Coordinates of C-alpha atoms in Angstrom, one line a residue:
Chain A
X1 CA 50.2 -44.2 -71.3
X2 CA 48.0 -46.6 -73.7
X3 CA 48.8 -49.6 -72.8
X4 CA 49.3 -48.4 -69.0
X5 CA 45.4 -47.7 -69.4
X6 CA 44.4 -50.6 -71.2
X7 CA 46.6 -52.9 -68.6
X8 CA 44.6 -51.3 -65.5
X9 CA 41.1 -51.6 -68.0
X10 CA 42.0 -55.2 -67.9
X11 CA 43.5 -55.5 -64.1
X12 CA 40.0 -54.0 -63.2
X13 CA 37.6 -55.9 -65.4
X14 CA 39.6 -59.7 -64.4
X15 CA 38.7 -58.9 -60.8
X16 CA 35.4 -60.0 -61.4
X17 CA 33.5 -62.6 -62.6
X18 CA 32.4 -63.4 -66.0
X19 CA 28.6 -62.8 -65.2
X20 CA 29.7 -59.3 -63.6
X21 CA 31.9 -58.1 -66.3
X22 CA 29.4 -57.0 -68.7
X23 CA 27.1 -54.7 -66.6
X24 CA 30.4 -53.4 -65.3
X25 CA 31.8 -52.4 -68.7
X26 CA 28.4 -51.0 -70.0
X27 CA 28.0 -48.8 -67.2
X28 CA 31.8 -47.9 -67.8
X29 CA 31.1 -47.1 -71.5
X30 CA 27.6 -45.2 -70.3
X31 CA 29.4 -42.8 -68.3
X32 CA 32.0 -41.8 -70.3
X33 CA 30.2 -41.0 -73.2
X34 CA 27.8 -39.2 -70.8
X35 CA 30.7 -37.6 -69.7
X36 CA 31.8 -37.0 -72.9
X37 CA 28.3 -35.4 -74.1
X38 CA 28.1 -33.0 -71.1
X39 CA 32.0 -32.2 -72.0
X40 CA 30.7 -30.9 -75.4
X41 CA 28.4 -28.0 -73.6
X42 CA 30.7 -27.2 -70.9
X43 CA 29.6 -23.5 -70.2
X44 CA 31.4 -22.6 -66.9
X45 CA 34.5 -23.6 -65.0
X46 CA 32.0 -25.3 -62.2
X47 CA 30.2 -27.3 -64.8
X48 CA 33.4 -28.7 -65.6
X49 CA 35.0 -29.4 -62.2
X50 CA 31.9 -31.4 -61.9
X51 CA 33.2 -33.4 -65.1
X52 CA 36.5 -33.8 -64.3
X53 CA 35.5 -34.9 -60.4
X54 CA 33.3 -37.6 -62.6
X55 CA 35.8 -38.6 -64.7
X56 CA 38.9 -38.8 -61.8
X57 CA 36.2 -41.0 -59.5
X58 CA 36.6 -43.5 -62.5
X59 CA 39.9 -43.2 -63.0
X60 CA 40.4 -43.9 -58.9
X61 CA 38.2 -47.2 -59.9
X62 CA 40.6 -48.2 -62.7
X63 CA 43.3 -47.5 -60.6
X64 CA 44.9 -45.2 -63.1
X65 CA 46.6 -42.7 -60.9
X66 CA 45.7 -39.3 -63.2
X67 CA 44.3 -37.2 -60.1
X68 CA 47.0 -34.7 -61.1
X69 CA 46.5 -34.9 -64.6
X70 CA 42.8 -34.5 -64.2
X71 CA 43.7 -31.6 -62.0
X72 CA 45.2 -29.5 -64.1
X73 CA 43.1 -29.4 -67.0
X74 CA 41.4 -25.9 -67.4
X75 CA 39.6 -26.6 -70.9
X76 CA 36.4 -28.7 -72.2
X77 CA 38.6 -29.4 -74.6
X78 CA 42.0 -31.0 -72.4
X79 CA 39.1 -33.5 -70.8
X80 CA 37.6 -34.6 -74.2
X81 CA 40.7 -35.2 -74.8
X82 CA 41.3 -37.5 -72.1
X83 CA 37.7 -39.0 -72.0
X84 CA 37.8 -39.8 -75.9
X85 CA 41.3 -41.4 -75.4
X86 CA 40.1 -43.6 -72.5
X87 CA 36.9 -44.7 -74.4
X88 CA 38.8 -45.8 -77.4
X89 CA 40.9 -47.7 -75.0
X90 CA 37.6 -49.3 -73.4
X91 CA 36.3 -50.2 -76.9
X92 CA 39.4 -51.9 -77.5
X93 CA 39.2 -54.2 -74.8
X94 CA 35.7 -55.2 -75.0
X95 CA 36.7 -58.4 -77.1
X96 CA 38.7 -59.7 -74.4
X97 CA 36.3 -59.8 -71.7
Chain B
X1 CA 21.6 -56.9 -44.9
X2 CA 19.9 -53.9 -46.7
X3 CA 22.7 -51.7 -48.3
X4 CA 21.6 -48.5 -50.0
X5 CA 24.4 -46.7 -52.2
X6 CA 24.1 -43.4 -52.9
X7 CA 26.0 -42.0 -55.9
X8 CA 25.6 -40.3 -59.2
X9 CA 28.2 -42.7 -61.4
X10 CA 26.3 -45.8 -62.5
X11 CA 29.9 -47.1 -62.4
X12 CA 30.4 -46.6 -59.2
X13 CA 27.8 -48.0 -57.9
X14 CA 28.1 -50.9 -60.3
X15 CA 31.7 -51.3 -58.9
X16 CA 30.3 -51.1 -55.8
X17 CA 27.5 -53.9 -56.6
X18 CA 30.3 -56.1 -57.7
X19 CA 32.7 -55.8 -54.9
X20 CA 29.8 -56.7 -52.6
X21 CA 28.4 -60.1 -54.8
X22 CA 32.6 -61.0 -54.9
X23 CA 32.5 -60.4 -50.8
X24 CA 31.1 -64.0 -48.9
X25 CA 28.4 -62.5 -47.2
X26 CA 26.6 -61.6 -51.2
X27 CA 23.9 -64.3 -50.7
X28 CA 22.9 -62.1 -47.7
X29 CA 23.4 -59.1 -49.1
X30 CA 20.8 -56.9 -50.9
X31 CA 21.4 -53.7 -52.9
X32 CA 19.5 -50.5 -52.9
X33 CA 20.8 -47.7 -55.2
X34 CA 20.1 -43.7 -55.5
X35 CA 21.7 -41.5 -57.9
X36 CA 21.1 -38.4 -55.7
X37 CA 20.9 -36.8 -52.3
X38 CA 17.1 -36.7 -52.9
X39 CA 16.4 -39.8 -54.0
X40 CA 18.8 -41.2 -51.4
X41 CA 16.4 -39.3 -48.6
X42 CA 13.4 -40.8 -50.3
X43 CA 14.6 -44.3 -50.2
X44 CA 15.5 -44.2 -46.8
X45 CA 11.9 -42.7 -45.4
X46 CA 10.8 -45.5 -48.0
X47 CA 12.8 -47.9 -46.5
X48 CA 11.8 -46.9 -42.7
X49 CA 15.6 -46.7 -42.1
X50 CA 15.4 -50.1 -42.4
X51 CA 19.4 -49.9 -43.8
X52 CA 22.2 -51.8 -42.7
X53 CA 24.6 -49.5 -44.4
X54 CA 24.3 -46.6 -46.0
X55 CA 27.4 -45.8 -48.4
X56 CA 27.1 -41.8 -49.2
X57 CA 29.3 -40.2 -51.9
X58 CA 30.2 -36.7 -50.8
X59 CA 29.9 -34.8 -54.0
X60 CA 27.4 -35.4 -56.7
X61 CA 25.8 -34.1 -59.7
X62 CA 23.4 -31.0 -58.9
X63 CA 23.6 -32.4 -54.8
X64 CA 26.0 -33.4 -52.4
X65 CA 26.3 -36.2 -49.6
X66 CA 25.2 -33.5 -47.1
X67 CA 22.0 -32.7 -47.3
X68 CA 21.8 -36.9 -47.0
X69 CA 23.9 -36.3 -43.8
X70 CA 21.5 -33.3 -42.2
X71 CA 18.5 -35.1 -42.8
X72 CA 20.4 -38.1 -40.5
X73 CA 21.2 -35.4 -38.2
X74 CA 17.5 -33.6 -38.1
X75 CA 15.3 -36.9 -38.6
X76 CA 16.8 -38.7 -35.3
X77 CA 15.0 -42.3 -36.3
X78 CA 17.9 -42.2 -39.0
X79 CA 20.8 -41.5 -37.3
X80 CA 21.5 -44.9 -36.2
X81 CA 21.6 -46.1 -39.8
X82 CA 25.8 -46.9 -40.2
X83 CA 27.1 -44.6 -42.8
X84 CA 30.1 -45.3 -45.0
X85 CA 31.1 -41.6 -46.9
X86 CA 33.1 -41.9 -50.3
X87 CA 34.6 -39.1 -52.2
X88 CA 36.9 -38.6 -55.2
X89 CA 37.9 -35.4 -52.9
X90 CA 41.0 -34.3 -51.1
X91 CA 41.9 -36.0 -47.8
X92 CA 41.2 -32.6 -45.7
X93 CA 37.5 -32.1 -46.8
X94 CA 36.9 -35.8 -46.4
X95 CA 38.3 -35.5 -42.9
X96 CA 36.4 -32.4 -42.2
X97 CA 32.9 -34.3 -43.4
X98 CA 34.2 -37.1 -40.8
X99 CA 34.4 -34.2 -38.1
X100 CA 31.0 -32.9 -39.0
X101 CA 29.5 -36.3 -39.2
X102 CA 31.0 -37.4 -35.8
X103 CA 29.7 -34.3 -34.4
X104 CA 26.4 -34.7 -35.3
X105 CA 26.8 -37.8 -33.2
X106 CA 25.4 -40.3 -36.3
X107 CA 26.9 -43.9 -36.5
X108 CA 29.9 -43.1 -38.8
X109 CA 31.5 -46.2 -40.3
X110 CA 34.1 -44.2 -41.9
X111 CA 34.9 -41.6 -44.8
X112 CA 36.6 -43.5 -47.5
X113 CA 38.6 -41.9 -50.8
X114 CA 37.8 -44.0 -53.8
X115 CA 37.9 -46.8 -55.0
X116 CA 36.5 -48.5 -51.8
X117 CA 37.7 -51.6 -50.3
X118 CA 34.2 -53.3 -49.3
X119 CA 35.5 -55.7 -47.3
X120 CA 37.4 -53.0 -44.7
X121 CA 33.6 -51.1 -44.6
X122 CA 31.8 -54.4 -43.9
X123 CA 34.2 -55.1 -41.0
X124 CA 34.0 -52.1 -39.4
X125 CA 30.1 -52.0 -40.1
X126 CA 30.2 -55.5 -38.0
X127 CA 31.7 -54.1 -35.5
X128 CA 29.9 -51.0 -35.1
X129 CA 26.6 -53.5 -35.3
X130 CA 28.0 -55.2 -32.3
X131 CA 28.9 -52.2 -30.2
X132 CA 25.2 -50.8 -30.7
X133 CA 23.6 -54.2 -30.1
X134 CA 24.8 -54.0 -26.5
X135 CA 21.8 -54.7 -24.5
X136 CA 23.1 -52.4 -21.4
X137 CA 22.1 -49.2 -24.2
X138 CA 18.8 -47.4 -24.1
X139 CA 17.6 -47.7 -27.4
X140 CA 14.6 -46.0 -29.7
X141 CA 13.5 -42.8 -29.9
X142 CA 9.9 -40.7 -31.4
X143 CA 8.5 -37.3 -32.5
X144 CA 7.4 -35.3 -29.8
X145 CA 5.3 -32.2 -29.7
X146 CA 6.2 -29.0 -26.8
X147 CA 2.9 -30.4 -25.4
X148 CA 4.3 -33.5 -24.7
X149 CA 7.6 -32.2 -23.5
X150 CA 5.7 -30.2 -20.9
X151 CA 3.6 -33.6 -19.8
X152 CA 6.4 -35.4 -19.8
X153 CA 8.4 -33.2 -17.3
X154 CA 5.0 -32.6 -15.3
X155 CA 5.0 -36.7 -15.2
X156 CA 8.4 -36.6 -14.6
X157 CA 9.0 -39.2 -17.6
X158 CA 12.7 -38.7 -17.5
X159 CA 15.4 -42.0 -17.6
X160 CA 18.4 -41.5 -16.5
X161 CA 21.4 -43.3 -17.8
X162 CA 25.1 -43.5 -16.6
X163 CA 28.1 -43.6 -18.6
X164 CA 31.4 -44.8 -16.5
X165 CA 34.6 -42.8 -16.5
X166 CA 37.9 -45.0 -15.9
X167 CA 41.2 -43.8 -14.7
X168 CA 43.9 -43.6 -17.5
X169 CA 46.5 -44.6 -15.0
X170 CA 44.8 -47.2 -12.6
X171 CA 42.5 -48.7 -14.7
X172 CA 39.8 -47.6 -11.8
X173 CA 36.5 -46.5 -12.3
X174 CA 36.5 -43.2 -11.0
X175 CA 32.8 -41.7 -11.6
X176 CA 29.3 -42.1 -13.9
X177 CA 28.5 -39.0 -16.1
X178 CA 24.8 -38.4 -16.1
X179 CA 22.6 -38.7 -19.5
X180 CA 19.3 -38.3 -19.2
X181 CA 16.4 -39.8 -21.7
X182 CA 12.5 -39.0 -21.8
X183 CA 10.2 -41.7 -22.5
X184 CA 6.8 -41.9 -23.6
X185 CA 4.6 -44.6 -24.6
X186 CA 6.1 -45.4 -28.0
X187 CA 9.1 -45.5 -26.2
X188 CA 12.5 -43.4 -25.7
X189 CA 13.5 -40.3 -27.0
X190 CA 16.9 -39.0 -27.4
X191 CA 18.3 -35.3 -26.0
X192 CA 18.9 -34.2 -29.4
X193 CA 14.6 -33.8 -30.2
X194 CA 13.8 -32.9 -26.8
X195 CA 16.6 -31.0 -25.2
X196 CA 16.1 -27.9 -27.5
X197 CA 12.3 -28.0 -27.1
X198 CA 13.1 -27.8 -23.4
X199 CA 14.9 -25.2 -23.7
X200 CA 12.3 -23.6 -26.3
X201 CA 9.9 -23.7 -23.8
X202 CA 12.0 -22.5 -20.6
X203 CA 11.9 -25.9 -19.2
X204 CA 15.5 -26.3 -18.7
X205 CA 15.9 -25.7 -15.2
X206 CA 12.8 -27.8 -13.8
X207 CA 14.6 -30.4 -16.4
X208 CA 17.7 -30.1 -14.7
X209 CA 16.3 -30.1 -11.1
X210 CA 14.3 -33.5 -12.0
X211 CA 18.1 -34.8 -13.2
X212 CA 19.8 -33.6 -9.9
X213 CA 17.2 -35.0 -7.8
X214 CA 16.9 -38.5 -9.2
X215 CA 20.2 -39.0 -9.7
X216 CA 21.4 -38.3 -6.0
X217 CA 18.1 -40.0 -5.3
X218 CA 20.2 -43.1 -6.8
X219 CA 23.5 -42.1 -4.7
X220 CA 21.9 -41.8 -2.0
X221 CA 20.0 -45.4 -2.1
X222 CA 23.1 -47.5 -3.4
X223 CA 25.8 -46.5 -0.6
X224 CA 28.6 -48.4 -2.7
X225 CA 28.6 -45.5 -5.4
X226 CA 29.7 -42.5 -3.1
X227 CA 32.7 -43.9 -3.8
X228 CA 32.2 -42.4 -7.1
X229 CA 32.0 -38.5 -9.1
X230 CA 28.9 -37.7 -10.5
X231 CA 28.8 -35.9 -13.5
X232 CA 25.7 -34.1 -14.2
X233 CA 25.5 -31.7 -17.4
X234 CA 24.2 -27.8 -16.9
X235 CA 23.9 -24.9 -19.1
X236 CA 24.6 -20.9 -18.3
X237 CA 21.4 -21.2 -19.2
X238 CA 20.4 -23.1 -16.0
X239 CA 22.9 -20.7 -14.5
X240 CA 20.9 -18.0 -14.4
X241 CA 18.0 -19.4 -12.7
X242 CA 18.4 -18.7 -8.7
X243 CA 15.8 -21.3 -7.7
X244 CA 17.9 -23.8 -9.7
X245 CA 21.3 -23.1 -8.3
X246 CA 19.6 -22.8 -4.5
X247 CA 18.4 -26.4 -5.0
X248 CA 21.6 -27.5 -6.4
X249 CA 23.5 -26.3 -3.3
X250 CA 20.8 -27.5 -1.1
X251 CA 20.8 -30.9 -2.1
X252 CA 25.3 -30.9 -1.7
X253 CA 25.0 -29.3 1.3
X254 CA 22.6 -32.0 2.5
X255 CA 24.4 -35.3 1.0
X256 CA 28.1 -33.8 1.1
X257 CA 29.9 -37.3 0.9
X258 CA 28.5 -37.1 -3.1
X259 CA 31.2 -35.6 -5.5
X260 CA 29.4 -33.7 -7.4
X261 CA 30.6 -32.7 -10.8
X262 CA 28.8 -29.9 -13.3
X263 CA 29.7 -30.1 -16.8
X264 CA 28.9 -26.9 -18.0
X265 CA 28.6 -26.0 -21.4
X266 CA 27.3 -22.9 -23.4
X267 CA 27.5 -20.0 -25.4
X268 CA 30.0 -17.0 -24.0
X269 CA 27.5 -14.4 -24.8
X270 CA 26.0 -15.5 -21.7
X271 CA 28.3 -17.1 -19.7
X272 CA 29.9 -13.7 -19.3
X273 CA 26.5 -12.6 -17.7
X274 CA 27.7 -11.2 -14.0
X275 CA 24.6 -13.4 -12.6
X276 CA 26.5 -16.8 -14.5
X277 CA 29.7 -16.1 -12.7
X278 CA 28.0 -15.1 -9.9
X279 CA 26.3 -18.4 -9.7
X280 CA 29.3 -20.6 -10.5
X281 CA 31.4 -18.7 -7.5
X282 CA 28.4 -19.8 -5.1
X283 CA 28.5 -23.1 -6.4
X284 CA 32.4 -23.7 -6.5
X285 CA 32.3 -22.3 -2.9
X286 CA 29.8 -24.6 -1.4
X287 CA 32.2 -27.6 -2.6
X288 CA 30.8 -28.2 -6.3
X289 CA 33.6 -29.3 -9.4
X290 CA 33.1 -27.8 -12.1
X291 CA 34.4 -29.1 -15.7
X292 CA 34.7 -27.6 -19.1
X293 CA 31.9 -29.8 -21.0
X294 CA 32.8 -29.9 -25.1
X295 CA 36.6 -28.3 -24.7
X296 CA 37.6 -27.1 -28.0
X297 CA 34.1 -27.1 -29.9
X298 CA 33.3 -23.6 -29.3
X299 CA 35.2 -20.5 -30.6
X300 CA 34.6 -18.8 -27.2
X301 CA 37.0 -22.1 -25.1
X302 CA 39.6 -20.4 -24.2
X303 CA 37.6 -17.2 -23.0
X304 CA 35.9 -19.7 -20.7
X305 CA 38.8 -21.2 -19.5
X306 CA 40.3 -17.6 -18.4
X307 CA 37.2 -16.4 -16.9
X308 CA 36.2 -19.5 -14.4
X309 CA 38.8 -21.9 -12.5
X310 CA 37.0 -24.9 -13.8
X311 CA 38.3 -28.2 -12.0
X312 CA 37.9 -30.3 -15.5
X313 CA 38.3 -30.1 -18.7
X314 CA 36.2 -32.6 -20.8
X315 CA 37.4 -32.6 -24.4
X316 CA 34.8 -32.6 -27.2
X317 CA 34.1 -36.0 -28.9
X318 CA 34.0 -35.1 -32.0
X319 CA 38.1 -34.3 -31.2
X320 CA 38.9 -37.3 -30.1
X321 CA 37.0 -40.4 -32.1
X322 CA 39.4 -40.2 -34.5
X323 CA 42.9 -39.3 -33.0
X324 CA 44.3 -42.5 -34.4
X325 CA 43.5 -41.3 -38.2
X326 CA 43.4 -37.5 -37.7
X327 CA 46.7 -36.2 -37.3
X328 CA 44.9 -32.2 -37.1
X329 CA 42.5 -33.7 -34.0
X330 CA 45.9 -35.0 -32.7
X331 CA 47.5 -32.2 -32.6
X332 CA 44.3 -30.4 -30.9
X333 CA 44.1 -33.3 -28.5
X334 CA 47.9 -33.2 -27.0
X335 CA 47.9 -29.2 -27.1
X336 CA 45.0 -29.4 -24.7
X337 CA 45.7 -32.0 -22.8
X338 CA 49.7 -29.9 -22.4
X339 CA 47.7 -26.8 -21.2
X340 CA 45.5 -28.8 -18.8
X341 CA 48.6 -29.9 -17.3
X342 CA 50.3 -26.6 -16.8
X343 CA 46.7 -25.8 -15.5
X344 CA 46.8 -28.2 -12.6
X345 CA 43.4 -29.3 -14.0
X346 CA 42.1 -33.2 -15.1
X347 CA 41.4 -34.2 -18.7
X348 CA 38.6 -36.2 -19.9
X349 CA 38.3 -37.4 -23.4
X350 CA 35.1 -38.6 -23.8
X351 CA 33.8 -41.0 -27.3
X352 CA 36.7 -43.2 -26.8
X353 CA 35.6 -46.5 -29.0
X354 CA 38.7 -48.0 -29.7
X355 CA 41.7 -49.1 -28.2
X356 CA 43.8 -47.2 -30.6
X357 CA 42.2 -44.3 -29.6
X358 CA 43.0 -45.0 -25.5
X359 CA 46.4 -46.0 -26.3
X360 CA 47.5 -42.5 -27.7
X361 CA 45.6 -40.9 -25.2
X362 CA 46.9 -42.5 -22.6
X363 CA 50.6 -41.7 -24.1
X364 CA 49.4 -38.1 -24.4
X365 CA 48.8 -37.9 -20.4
X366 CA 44.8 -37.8 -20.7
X367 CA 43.7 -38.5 -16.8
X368 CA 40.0 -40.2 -17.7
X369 CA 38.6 -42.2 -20.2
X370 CA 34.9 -42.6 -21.2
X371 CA 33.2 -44.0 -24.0
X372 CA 31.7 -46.9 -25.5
X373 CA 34.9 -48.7 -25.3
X374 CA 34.2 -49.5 -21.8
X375 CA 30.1 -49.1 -21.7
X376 CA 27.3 -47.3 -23.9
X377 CA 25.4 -44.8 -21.0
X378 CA 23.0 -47.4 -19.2
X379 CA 20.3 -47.6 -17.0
X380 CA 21.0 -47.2 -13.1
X381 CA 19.8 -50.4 -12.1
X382 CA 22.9 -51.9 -14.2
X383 CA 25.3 -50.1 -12.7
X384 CA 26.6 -52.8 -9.8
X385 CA 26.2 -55.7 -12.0
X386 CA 28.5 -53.2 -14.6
X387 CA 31.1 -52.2 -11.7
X388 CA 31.1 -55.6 -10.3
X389 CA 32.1 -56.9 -13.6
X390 CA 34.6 -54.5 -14.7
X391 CA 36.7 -54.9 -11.5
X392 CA 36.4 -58.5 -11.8
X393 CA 38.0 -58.2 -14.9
X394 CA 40.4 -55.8 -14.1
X395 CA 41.9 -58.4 -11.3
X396 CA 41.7 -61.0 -13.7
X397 CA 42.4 -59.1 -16.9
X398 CA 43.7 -56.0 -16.4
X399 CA 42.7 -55.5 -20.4
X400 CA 41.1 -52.1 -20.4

């Protein structure tokens, strides 16, 4: 699954050119850890369909196919999960672009 | 090109930014962005709808994309604007919000799941540019008061346009479907802002006589288009005014050689008014057709269809601009077309815009085409330059 992530991370961010890759990835990093901050107060299941519909619209970007995934979390805590794990894969990356 | 994107995710619309400056066209290209439905209606009014695209996502923090597509809908000046919906959200709702926004009659260029592929919206925004451009379409619209409505009818300020229907089979043009537009000095205005004030004011059936008059007015004066139906829209409202239906049969009675068409349309509360049916016996036995206007939009259809032996059944647009990507609208499409047919009665499908569209309703049996595919609605003095060349090209061309 890592390096499936990191591979589409990289697939995405190559499209573009150099000068377009950085706002990209900020704005990448910016909404997951927004994301990841609203994740933390989750305090209904509405609040956190919104989340998950956030986080599956980048996904879709990424092309990482995790609509079911994504789907079938029912916690706060299943998305950190998945967020956290995505961002460390972003932070990895960053040297490379 | 002025391209406003409306969506929460700064990612998204910084994808968006980037697939656009990667497309050729990004040295003419310039972004506007709105991270809600609110500040997506501000920037518009801001931007006097000056917006070559709009690209909408559906569901956003704490708004959605519809209240950005009712204020299209209610502020008229807008609807033009093209409009590219994305979602994150499952195919059905996305098709339902392109059924709502069809029906609502603003310039869809598509719903789209995400990611979005730029370059298909900018084709299809091209192309939607170049079908509007047409210079045979009545363009422009304005606010107008009930005080101007009333002066308007009083002045008789009423344009009407003609949109052709073709012959599945033949290829022939076999009749004009009436669409009326006011004008005032800043120009036209569309039936969507005045046809409910009409009707708010109990205008409706003068409006309807100053229709009927002018338009057999037109028949009457260019001998070549007898030839030809004329489809003129009514309401059980109309249908309840005496004075109205005593013209109507007047006027047939007097210029018989005119095939005359109603499209009637309306709620069943009061089309099942004894003085409706009584009115649409009188007019089916003094020789008047009458078809089924917006088959399949209201609940009450098939009510209607049991109650009156309508000639015509005229399938609702919003069914039928997407056939060829809506397998549901399909389905609706070739059960009603199927039921026609066992009905003995002709099918219409009107807001036919693309050949794909025509070609599986032509394999589905539909009898008569309309839509922009062959000609916006235009002004009647157009209409023998437009006949002249469409059988001109269907000797040479045969390609419609």
């Amino acid at each position: 699954m890592t390096s499936n992530i990191k591979d589409s991370l990289k697939g995405f961010f190559w499209r573009y050119s150099d000068a377009r890759r950085l706002p990209l990835y900020q704005a990448l990093v910016s909404e997951l850890t927004n994301i990841r901050s609203q994740a933390g107060l989750v305090e209904n299941a509405e609040k956190l369909n919104s989340l998950k519909h956030q986080f599956k619209g980048i996904c879709r970007y990424l092309h990482l196919e995790l609509d079911m995934q994504i789907d079938a979390m029912t916690t706060p805590e299943q998305l950190l999960y998945a967020v956290d794990n995505m961002h460390k894969e972003v932070a990895a990356i960053e040297h490379e672009l | 090109m002025n391209i406003l994107i409306v969506d929460d995710q700064q990612f998204v619309r910084e994808a968006i930014k980037a697939d656009l400056a990667e497309n050729t066209l990004h040295n003419k290209v310039k972004t506007f962005e709105a991270e809600n439905a609110q500040q997506g209606i501000e920037a518009i009014v801001a931007m006097k709808g000056n917006i070559d695209l709009l690209i909408l996502d559906l569901k956003m923090d704490n708004s959605d994309g519809m209240e950005v597509i009712n204020f299209l809908s209610v502020q008229s000046r807008y609807a033009t604007i093209p409009l590219a919906v994305i979602s994150s959200s499952d195919k059905r709702t996305l098709e339902l919000v392109n059924s709502i926004a069809c029906g609502l009659k603003l310039n869809v260029v598509g719903v789209f799941e995400k990611p979005i592929d730029m370059d298909t919206i900018l084709t299809e925004t091209r192309r939607l540019q170049s079908v509007s451009q047409n210079p045979l379409e009545v363009m422009a619209t304005t606010a107008v008061s009930d005080y101007d409505i009333t002066q308007l009818l009083a002045d008789e300020q009423v344009l009407l346009c003609f949109q052709p229907q073709v012959d599945m089979k033949s290829k022939a043009i076999t009749g004009f479907e009436v669409l009326a537009r006011m004008y005032d000095e800043n120009g036209y205005i569309y039936p969507d802002t005045f046809i409910p004030l009409i009707y708010e004011i109990g205008l409706n059936a003068q409006f309807t006589k100053i229709i009927i008059a002018k338009a057999f007015k037109l028949w009457i004066h260019e001998a070549n288009l007898s030839g030809y139906t004329l489809s003129i829209n009514i309401t059980a409202q109309d249908l309840i005014n005496n004075d109205l239906i005593n013209f109507i049969i007047r006027q047939k009675q007097a210029h018989s050689h005119i095939k005359l068409i109603l499209e009637l349309t309306e709620s069943q509360e009061i089309m099942n008014q004894a003085s409706v049916l009584n009115s649409i016996a009188r007019l089916i036995i003094n020789g008047i057709r009458i078809s089924l206007d917006d088959f399949g939009k209201s609940y009450s259809t098939y009510e209607r269809l049991d109650t009156i032996p309508f000639n015509e059944i005229k399938i609702d647009r919003s069914f039928v601009c997407d056939i060829d990507t809506n397998e549901q609208h399909r389905l609706i499409v070739e059960s009603t077309i199927a039921l026609a047919k066992k009905m003995s009665v002709n099918v219409v499908a009107e807001g036919i815009e693309t050949e794909s569209v025509l070609n599986i309703l032509d394999d589905l049996g539909c009898d008569i085409a309309q839509g922009y595919l062959y000609s916006p609605p235009m002004e009647g003095r157009y209409l023998n330059a437009w006949i002249n060349r469409y059988e001109h090209r269907e000797v040479s061309g045969n390609d419609k």
